[in-house]
């Protein structure tokens, strides 16, 4: 979608803006960029979103990087460095990072991100339903208890594919 968006921004961005405006229940956007694009394009998008929705103080901009890109400052799926974006003037508009910790849902992963300069309140740690089952879900509870003890202002947690969230695939509300 980003390749198309930036291929003709003046055509496609107004469509995105219109959808957000027409659907009053949309209160933000999560930029989950998993294709190569430039940091300048992302900055342009963030600036336009801020300009067009700054009248709505509740409009939220989040991003969804994989954990390794926040730990190492390496290039992401998107082809840019998230630390560079976060430290730019546009970075102040990113409310939080929905961090994909799908292959590394551990206290050490979270700590490595924090040690790399991201504030705890900006990091939401995401797991994938398939990572844990009814038996191993105790590990998640222990990880979260330790995170909350060490980082009182942790940004939060999420589950990708909530419908199948552990500990019971028949009742995802138990995950909450």
C-alpha atoms as one frame of an Amber mdcrd trajectory, in Angstrom:
protein
   0.000   0.000   0.000   2.833   2.431   0.752   4.415   1.921  -2.668   1.093
   2.880  -4.232   0.499   5.762  -1.814   3.855   7.350  -2.545   3.728   6.602
  -6.287   1.120   9.357  -6.622   0.735  10.952  -3.205  -1.395  13.831  -4.484
  -4.005  11.360  -5.732  -3.913   8.685  -3.020  -3.427  10.708   0.157  -6.705
  12.651  -0.272  -8.510   9.295  -0.488  -6.960   8.206   2.803  -7.833  11.551
   4.366 -11.427  11.284   3.161 -11.859   7.802   4.643 -10.530   8.959   7.998
 -12.819  12.003   7.962 -15.915  10.058   6.862 -15.489   7.336   9.463 -15.781
   9.363  12.652 -14.877   6.333  14.733 -11.347   6.349  13.290  -9.239   8.117
  15.892  -5.779   7.401  14.558  -3.572   5.433  12.228  -1.014   2.698  12.760
   1.744   2.909  10.185   2.773  -0.734   9.801   5.282  -0.376   6.986   6.517
  -3.690   5.650   7.762  -2.621   2.260  10.684  -0.487   1.197  10.090   3.249
   1.300  12.156   6.288   2.172  12.236   8.005   5.531  11.432  11.254   3.700
   8.161   9.746   2.456   7.217   8.713   5.989   8.067  12.157   7.338   5.909
  13.698   4.611   3.022  11.382   5.518   3.315  12.143   9.239   3.454  15.885
   8.569   0.351  15.731   6.383  -1.547  13.663   8.958  -0.626  16.135  11.675
  -1.591  19.104   9.496  -4.891  17.582   8.436  -5.942  16.143  11.788  -4.347
  18.519  14.293  -7.801  19.939  15.043  -8.624  16.548  16.564  -6.513  16.402
  19.723  -7.349  12.731  20.050  -5.903  11.667  16.677  -3.151   9.129  17.287
  -0.225   8.143  15.082   1.495   4.882  15.914   3.993   2.688  14.124   4.554
  -1.075  14.119   8.253  -1.950  13.764   9.748  -5.346  14.487  11.666  -5.444
  17.764  15.088  -5.964  16.192  14.957  -2.609  14.395  14.427  -0.804  17.712
  17.196  -2.786  19.393  19.925  -2.388  16.788  18.957   0.753  14.861  19.294
  -1.333  11.741  17.311  -0.997   8.597  13.721  -2.155   8.913  11.377  -3.916
   6.497  10.605  -0.377   5.393  14.236   0.322   4.553  14.750   3.177   6.998
  16.059   3.586  10.518  13.354   4.071  13.171  15.770   5.791  15.579  16.491
   8.422  12.944  12.747   8.927  12.455  12.056   8.994  16.194  14.793  11.604
  16.768  13.544  13.802  13.915  11.016  16.611  14.358   8.342  14.214  13.077
   9.215  11.728  15.813   7.408  13.809  18.421   4.136  12.986  16.656   4.552
   9.231  17.090   2.432   8.404  20.115   3.895   4.923  20.546   5.410   1.928
  18.785   3.336  -1.251  18.507   6.484  -3.338  18.611   6.296  -6.726  16.942
   8.099  -8.989  19.415   6.761 -12.075  17.694  10.008 -14.025  17.788  11.359
 -12.542  21.008   8.637 -11.861  23.583  10.979 -11.527  26.560  11.956  -9.082
  29.270  15.393  -8.893  27.642  13.884  -7.739  24.342  11.981  -4.934  26.046
  15.029  -3.903  28.087  17.221  -3.833  24.982  14.796  -1.445  23.286  14.745
   0.830  26.344  18.553   0.737  26.637  18.683   1.874  23.019  16.973   5.139
  23.902  13.257   4.561  23.533  11.140   5.593  26.551   9.088   2.782  28.163
   5.823   4.662  27.675   6.397   4.643  23.898   6.908   0.875  23.635   3.901
  -1.424  23.389   5.086  -5.019  23.355   3.275  -7.265  20.915   2.998 -11.025
  20.944   1.507 -13.346  18.368  -1.217 -15.751  19.468   0.634 -18.757  18.105
   3.676 -18.127  20.316   2.020 -19.406  23.461  -0.545 -21.990  24.390  -2.510
 -22.774  27.522   0.560 -24.340  29.183   3.175 -21.762  28.226   0.949 -18.721
  28.762   2.257 -18.612  32.353   5.509 -17.381  30.802   3.681 -14.353  29.390
   2.200 -13.537  32.776   5.657 -13.712  34.382   7.190 -11.540  31.677   4.468
  -8.920  32.128   4.752  -8.951  35.924   8.499  -8.387  35.676   8.050  -5.644
  33.090   5.502  -3.853  35.202   7.702  -4.075  38.296  10.740  -2.703  36.515
   8.992  -0.235  34.164   5.979   1.317  35.847   5.191   3.364  32.744   5.335
   0.551  30.173   3.382   1.544  27.058   1.308  -1.626  27.093   0.943  -4.975
  25.415  -1.028  -6.368  22.497  -1.791  -9.668  20.871  -1.683 -10.089  17.118
  -4.535 -12.338  16.070  -6.541 -11.729  19.241  -9.221 -14.168  18.094  -6.806
 -17.024  18.885  -5.243 -15.414  21.963  -4.016 -17.720  24.694  -4.612 -19.171
  27.191  -7.876 -20.409  25.615  -8.583 -20.235  21.898 -12.300 -20.447  22.693
 -12.315 -17.342  24.922  -9.799 -14.638  23.910 -11.100 -12.364  26.664  -9.040
 -14.473  29.088  -5.936 -12.977  27.478  -7.030  -9.571  28.726
